[in-house]
CSV table of C-alpha atoms and ligand atoms in Angstrom, one decimal:
chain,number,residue,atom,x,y,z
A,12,UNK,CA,-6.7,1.3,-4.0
A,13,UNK,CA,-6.3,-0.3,-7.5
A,14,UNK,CA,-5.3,1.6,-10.1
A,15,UNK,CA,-6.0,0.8,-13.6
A,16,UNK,CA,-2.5,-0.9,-14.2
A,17,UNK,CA,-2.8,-2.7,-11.6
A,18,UNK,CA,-5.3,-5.8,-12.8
A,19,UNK,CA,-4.8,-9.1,-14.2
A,20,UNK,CA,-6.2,-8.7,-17.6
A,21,UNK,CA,-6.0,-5.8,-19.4
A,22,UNK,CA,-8.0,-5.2,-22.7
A,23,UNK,CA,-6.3,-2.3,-25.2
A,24,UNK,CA,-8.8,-0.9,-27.4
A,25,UNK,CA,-6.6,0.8,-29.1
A,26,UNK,CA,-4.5,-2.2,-30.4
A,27,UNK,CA,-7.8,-4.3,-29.4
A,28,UNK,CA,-5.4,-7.1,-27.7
A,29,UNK,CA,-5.9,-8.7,-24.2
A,30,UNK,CA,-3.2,-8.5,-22.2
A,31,UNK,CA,-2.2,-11.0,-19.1
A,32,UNK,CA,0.4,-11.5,-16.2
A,33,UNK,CA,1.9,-14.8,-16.6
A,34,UNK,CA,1.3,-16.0,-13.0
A,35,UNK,CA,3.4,-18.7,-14.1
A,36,UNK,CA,6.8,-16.6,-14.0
A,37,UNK,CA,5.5,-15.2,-10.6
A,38,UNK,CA,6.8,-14.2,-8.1
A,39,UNK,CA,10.3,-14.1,-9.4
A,40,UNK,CA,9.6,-12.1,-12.8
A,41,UNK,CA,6.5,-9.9,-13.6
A,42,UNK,CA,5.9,-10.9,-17.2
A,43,UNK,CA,2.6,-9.3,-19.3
A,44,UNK,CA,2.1,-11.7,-22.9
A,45,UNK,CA,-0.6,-10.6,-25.4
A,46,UNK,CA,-3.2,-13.2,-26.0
A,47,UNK,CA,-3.7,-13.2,-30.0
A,48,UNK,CA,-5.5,-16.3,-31.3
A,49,UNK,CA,-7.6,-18.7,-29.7
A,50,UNK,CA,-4.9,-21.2,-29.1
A,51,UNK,CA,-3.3,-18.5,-26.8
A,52,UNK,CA,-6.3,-18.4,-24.8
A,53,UNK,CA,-7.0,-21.8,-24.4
A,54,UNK,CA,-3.2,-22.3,-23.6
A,55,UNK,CA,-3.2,-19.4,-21.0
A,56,UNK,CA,-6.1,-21.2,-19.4
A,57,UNK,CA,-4.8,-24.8,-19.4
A,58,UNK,CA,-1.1,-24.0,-18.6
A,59,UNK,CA,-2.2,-21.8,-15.6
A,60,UNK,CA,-0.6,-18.5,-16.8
A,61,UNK,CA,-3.9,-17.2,-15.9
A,62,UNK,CA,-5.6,-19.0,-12.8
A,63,UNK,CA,-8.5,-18.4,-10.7
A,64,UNK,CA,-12.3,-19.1,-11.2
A,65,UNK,CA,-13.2,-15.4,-11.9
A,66,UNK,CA,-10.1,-14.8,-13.9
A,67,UNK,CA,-10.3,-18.2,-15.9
A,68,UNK,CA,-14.0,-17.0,-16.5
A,69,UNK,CA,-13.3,-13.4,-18.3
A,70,UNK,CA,-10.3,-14.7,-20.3
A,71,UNK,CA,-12.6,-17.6,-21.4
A,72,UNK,CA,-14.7,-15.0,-23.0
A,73,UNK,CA,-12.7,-12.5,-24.5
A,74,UNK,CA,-11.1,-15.8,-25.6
A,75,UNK,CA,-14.2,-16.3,-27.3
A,76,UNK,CA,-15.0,-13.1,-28.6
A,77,UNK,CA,-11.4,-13.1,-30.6
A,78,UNK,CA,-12.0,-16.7,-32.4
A,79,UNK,CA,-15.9,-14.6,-33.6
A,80,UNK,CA,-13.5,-11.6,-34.6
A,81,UNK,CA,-11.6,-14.6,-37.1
A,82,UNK,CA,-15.0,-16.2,-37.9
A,83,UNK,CA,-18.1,-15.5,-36.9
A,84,UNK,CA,-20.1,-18.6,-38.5
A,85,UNK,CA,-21.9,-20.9,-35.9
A,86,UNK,CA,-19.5,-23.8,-36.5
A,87,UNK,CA,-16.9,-21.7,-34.9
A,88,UNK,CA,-19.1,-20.5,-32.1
A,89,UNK,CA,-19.6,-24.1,-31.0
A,90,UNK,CA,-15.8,-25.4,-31.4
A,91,UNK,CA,-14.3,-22.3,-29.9
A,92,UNK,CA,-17.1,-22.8,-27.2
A,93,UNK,CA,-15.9,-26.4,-26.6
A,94,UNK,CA,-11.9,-25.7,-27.0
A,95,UNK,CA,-12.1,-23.0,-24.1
A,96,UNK,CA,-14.2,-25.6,-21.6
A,97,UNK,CA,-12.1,-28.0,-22.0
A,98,UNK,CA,-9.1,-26.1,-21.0
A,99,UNK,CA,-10.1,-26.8,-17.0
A,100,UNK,CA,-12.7,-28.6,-15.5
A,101,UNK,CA,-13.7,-27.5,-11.9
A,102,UNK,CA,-14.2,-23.5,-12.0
A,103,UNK,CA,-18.1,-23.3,-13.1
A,104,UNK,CA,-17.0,-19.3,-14.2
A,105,UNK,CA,-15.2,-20.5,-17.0
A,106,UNK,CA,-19.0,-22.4,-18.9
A,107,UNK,CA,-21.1,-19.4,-16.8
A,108,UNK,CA,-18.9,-16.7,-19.2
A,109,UNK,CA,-18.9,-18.7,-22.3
A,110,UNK,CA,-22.8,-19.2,-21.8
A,111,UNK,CA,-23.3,-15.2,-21.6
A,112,UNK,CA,-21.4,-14.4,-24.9
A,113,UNK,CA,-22.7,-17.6,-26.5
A,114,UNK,CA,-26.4,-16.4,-25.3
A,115,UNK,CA,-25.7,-13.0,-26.3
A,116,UNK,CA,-24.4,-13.7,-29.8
A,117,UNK,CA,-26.4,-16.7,-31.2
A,118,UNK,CA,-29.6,-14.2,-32.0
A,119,UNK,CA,-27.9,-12.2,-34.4
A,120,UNK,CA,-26.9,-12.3,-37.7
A,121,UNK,CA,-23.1,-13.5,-38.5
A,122,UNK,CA,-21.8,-9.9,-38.9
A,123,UNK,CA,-22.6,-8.7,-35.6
A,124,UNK,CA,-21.1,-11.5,-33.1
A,125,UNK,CA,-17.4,-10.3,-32.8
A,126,UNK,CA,-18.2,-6.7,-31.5
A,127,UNK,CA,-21.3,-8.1,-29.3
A,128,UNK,CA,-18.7,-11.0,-28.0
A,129,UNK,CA,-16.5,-8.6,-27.2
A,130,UNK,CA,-18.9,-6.4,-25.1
A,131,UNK,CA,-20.0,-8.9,-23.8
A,132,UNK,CA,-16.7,-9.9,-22.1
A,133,UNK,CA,-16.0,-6.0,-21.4
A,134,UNK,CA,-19.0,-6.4,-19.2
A,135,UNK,CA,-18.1,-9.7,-17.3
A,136,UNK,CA,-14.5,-7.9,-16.8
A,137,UNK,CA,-16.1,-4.4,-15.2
A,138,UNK,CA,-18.8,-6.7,-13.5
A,139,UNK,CA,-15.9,-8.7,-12.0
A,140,UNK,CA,-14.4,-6.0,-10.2
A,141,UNK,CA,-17.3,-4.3,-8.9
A,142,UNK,CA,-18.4,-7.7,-7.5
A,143,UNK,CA,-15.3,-8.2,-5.5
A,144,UNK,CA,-15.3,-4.9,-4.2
A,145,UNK,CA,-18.5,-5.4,-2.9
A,146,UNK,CA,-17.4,-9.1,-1.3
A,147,UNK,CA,-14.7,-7.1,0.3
A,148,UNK,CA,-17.4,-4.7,1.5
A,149,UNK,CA,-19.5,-7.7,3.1
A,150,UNK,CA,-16.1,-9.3,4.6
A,151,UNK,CA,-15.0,-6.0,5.8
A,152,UNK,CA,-18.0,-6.3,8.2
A,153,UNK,CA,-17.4,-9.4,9.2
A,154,UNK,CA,-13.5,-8.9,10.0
A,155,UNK,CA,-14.9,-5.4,12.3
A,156,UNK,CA,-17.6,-7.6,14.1
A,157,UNK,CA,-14.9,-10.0,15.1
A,158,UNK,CA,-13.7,-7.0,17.4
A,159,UNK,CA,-10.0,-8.0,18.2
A,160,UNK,CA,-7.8,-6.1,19.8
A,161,UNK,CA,-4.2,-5.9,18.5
A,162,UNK,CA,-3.8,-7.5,15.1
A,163,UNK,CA,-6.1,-9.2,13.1
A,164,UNK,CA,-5.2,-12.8,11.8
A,165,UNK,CA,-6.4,-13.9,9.0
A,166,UNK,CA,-5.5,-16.9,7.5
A,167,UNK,CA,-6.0,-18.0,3.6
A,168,UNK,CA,-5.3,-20.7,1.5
A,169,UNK,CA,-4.2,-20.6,-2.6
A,170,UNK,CA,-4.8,-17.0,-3.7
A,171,UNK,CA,-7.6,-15.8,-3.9
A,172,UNK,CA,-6.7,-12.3,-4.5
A,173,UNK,CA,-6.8,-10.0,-7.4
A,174,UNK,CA,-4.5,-12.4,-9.5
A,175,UNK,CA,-7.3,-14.4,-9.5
A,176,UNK,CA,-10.1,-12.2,-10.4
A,177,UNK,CA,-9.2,-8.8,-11.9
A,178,UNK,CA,-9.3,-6.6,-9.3
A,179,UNK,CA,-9.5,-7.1,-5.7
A,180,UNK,CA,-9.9,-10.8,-5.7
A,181,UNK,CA,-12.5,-12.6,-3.2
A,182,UNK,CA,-11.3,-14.0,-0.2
A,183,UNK,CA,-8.6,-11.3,0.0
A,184,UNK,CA,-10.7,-8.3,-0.8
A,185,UNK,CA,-11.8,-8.2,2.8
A,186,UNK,CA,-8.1,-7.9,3.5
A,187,UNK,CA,-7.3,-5.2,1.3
A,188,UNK,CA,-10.4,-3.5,2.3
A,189,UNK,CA,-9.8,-4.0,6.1
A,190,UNK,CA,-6.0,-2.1,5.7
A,191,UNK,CA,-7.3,0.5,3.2
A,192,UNK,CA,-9.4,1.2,6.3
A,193,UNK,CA,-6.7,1.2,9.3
A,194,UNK,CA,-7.3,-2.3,10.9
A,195,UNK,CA,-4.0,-3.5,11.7
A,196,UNK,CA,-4.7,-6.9,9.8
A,197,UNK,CA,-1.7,-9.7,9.0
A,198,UNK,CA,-2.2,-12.9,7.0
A,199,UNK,CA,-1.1,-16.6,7.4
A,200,UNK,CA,-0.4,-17.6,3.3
A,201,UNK,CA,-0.4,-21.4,3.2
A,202,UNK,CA,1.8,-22.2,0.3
A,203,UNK,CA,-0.4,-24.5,-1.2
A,204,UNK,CA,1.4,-27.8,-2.5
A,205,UNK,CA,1.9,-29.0,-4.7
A,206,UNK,CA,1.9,-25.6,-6.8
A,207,UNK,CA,2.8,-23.5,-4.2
A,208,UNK,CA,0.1,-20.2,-5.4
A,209,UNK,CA,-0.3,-19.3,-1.6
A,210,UNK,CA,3.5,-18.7,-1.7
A,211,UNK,CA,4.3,-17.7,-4.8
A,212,UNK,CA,1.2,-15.6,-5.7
A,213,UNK,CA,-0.6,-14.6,-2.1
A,214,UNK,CA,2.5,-13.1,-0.9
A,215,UNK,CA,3.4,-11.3,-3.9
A,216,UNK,CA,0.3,-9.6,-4.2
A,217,UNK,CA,0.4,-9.1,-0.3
A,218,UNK,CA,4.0,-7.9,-0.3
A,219,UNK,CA,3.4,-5.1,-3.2
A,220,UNK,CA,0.3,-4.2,-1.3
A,221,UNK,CA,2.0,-3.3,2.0
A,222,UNK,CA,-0.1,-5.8,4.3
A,223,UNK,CA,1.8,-8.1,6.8
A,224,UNK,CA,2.1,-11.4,6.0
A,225,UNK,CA,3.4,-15.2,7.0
A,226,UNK,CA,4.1,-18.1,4.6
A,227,UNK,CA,3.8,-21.0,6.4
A,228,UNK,CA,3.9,-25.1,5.3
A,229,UNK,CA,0.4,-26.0,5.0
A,230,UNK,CA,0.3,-28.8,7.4
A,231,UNK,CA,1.3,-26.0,10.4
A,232,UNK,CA,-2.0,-24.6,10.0
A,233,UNK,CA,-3.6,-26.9,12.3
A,234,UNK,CA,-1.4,-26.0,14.7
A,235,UNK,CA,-1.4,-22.2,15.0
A,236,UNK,CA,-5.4,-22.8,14.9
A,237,UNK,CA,-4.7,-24.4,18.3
A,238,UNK,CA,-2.2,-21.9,19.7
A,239,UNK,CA,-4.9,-18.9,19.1
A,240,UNK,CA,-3.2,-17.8,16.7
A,241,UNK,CA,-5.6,-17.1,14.1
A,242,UNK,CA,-8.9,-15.1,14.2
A,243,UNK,CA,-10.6,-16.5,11.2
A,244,UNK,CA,-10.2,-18.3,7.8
A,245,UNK,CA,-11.0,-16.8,4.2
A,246,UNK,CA,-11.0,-18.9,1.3
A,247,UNK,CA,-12.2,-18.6,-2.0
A,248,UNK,CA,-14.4,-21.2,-4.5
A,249,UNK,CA,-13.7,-22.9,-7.7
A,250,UNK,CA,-17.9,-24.0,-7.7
A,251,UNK,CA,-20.3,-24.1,-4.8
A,252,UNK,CA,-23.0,-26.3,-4.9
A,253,UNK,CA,-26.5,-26.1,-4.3
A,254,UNK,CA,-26.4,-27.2,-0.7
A,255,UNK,CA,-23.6,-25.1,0.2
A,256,UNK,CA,-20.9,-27.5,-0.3
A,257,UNK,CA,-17.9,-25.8,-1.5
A,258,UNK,CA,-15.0,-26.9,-3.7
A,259,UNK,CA,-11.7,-25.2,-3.5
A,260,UNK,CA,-8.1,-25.8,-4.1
A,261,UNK,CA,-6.9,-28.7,-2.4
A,262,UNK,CA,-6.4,-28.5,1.2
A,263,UNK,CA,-9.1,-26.2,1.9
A,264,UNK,CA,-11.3,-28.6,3.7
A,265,UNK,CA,-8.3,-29.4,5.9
A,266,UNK,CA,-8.5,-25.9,7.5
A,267,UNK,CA,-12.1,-26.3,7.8
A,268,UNK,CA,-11.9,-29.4,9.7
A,269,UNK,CA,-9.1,-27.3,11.8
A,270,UNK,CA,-11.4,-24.4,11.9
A,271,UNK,CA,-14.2,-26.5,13.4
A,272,UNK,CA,-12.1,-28.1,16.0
A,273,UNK,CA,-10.7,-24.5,17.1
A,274,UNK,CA,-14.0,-22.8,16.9
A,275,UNK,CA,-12.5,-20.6,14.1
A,276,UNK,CA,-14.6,-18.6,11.6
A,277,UNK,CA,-14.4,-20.3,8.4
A,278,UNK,CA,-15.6,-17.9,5.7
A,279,UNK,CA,-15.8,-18.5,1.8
A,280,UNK,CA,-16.0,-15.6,-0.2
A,281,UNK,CA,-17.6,-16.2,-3.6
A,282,UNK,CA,-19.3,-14.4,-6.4
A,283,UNK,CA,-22.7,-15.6,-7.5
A,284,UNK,CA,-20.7,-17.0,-11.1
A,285,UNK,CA,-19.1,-20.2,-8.7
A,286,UNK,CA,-22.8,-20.7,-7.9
A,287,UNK,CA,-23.9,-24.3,-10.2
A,288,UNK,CA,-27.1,-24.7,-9.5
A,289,UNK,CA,-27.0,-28.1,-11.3
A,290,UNK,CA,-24.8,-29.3,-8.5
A,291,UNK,CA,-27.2,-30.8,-5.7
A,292,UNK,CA,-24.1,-31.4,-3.4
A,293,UNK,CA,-20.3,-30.9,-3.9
A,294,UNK,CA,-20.1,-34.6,-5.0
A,295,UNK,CA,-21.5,-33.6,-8.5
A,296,UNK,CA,-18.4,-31.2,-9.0
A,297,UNK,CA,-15.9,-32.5,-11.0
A,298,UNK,CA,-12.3,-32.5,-9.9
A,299,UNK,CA,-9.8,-31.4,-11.8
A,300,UNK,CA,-6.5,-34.3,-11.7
A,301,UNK,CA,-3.4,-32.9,-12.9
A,302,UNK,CA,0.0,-33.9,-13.4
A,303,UNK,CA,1.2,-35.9,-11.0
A,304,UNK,CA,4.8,-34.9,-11.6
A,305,UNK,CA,3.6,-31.4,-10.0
A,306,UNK,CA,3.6,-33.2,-6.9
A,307,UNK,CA,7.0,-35.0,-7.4
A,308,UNK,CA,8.7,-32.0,-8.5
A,309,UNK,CA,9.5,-28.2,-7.6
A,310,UNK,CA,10.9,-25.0,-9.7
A,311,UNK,CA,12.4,-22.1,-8.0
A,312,UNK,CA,15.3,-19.6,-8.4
A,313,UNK,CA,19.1,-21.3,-7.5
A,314,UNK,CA,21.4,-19.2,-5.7
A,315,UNK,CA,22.4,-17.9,-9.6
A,316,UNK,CA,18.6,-16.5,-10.0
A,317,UNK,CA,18.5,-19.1,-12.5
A,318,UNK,CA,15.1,-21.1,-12.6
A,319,UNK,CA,15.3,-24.6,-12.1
A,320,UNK,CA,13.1,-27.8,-11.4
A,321,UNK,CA,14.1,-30.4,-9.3
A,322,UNK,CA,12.9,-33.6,-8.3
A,323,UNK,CA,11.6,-34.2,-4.5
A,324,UNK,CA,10.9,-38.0,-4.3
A,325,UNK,CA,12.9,-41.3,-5.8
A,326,UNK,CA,12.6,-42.1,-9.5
A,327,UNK,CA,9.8,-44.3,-10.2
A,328,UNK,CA,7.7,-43.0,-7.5
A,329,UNK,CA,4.0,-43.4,-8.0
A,330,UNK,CA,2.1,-39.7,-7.6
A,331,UNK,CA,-1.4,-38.5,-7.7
A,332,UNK,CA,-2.6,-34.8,-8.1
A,333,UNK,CA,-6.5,-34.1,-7.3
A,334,UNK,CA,-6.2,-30.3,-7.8
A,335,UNK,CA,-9.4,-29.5,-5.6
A,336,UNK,CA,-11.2,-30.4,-2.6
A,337,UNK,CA,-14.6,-30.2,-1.4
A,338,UNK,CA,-15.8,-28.3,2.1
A,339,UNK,CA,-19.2,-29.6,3.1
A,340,UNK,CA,-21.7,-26.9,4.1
A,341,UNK,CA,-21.9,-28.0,7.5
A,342,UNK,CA,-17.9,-26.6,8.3
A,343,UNK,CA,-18.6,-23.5,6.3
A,344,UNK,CA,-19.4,-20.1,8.5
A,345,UNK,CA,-20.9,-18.4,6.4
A,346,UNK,CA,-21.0,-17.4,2.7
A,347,UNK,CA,-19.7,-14.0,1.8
A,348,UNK,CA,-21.1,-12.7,-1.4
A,349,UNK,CA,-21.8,-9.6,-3.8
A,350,UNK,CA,-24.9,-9.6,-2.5
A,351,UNK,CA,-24.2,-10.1,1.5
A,352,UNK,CA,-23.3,-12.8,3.4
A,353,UNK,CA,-25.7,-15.8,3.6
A,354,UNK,CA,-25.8,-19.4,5.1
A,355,UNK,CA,-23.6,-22.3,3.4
A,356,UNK,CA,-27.3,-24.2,3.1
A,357,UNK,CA,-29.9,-24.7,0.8
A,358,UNK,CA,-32.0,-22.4,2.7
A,359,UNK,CA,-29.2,-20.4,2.7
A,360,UNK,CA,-28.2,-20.6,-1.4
A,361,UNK,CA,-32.4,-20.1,-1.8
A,362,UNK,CA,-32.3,-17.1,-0.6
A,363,UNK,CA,-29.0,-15.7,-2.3
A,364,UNK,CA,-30.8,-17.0,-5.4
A,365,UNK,CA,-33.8,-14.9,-4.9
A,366,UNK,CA,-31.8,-11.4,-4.0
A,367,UNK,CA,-29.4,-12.3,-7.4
A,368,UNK,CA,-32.7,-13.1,-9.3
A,369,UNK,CA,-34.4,-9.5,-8.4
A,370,UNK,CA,-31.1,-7.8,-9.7
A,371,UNK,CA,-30.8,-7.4,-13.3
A,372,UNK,CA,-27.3,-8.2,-14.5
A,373,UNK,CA,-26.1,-6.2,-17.9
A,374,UNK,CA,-24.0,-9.2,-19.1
A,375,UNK,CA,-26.8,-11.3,-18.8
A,376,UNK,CA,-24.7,-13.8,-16.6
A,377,UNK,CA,-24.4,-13.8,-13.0
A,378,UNK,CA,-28.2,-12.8,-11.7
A,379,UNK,CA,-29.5,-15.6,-14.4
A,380,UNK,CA,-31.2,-18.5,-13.4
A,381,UNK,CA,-30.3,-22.0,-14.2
B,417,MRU,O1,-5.8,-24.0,-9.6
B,417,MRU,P1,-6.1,-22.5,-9.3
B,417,MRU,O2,-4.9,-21.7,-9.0
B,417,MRU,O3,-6.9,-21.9,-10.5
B,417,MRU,O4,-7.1,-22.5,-8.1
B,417,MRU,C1,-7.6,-21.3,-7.6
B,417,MRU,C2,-8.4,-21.5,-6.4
B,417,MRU,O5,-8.6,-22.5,-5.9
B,417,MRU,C3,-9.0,-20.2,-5.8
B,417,MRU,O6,-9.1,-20.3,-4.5
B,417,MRU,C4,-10.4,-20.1,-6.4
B,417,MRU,O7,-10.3,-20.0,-7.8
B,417,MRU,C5,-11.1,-18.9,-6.0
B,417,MRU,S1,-10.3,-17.4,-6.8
B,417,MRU,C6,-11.1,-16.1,-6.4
């Protein structure tokens, strides 16, 4: 279903650059920018041309493994290290992929960091889409055993597709899977204020896909939860915690309290790398608080196709911009992993922990223990 174009990151080893869509410029232009230096990575990060825990993760690390191709001492290990995790704060895959290159490299000897660092984030990359097909795999089953007739409804918050990962995404792999394999499936996008990704990224990718699709405001999504209009809910995860508690993009725990009320399947589809063990509950995850003028502002095309910004509330009004909420356990479903679906629990996480700790994992990442 994906060819090798189609991706979010693309690595040329001929040219040896990275290459990324600027989801920023989305939907409206389809704009690829080569990622030269470190500052380039850490901007791409931090100015959300390239968004998405999985996604933020790889770039992270081929992020790192250019600043080792510059200098390779252990000085810059650590400052590159610290320049890339500071770039966002939620998404736990952007310090579980520094920590696999950084593990990988620190053993050797000076000379031989770049082209380790570098394989190293090749590996996270392949791993990446392997581990959202097989998400979509485990979602697929869930979507079949719901056995609607007619159209299947899936609804989704932010995106969560492959513009977030590199291919297939997570919470929208199940989709893709579930039309690659003849269900007649259509998805509610909520556009996800303040920065509108559901709309302006979910749709796109849904729209160039051929799947039927709905933007609607993100406060109706109560609502067609009540009117039946909406078989289950499939979001992704920024960081999940130990006890199942799950931060996502603001909002999300909105639908879950919907969800609840309206007996709705609410599903989070996650790799193992949004896993922080370290996390006893979601209240140890930090949330990222951006700009407030996000929320008091919108950009769009005018009837010219020019791009403009404009303001939505009175001058001088006050804003804030928590960029992430958390979904306790208790409202989540189920889990839907690489490695099956499991309860949003400890018990649940413990035994996902043992299954990812009997796999072996060639980037030395995601099946590692914390
Ligand atoms: O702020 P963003 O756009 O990076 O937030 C992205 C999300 O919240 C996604 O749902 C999450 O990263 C899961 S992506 C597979």
């Amino acid at each position: 279903m994906f060819s090798d174009d189609l991706c979010s990151l693309r690595w040329d080893p001929v040219s040896e650059t990275v290459e990324i869509i600027d989801q920023t410029l989305l939907p409206h232009t389809l704009c690829r920018r080569h990622l030269d230096t470190l500052s380039d990575f850490c901007h791409a990060i931090s100015s959300m041309q390239v968004r998405g825990a999985p996604l933020i993760g790889v770039t992270a690390a081929f992020g790192l493994a250019r600043a080792l191709a510059e200098d390779p001492s252990d000085v810059s290990l650590e400052s590159a290290s610290a320049a890339l995790l500071a770039t966002r704060p939620t998404a736990v895959n952007l310090r579980w992929a520094l920590d696999a290159v950084r593990d990988k490299v620190r053993p050797l000897q000076p000379g031989a960091r770049a082209a380790a660092a570098l394989d190293t984030a090749l590996s996270l990359r392949r791993e990446d889409i392997a581990t959202c097909s097989a998400i979509g795999d485990y979602g697929l089953g869930l979507l079949r055993a719901l056995d609607r007739p007619g159209e299947l409804n899936v609804m989704t918050h932010c995106n969560a597709g492959w513009l977030a990962t590199i291919q297939w995404g997570t919470a929208l792999a199940p989709v893709y899977k579930a039309s690659a394999a003849g269900l007649a499936v259509h998805v509610w996008v909520s556009e996800t204020r303040p920065r509108n990704q559901g709309a302006s990224l979910t749709a796109w990718e849904l729209q160039r896909a051929g799947v039927p699709f709905t933007i609607v405001a993100d406060n109706s999504c109560g609502q067609l939860m009540r009117q039946g209009l909406v078989d289950c809910v499939i979001v992704g995860s920024d960081r999940t915690a130990a006890n199942g508690d799950v931060c996502n993009k603001v909002g999300t725990y909105l639908k879950a309290l919907a969800a609840r009320d309206n007996t709705v399947p609410f599903w989070v589809a996650l790799p193992g790398s949004t896993i922080d063990w370290s996390c006893i509950s979601g209240a140890d995850i930090p949330i990222e608080e951006r700009d407030p003028a996000e929320v008091l502002s919108i950009a769009g095309l005018d009837a010219a196709g020019e791009r403009r910004e404009v303001n939505l509330a009175a001058a001088g009004s006050a804003a804030r911009n928590p960029a992430f909420d958390v979904t306790p356990a208790a409202l989540v479903t189920a889990l839907v992993t690489e490695q099956g679906v499991f309860e949003a629990s400890p018990d649940g996480l413990g035994k996902l922990r043992n299954v990812r700790a009997s796999h072996t994992d060639p980037a030395g990442g995601p099946g590692r223990q914390r």
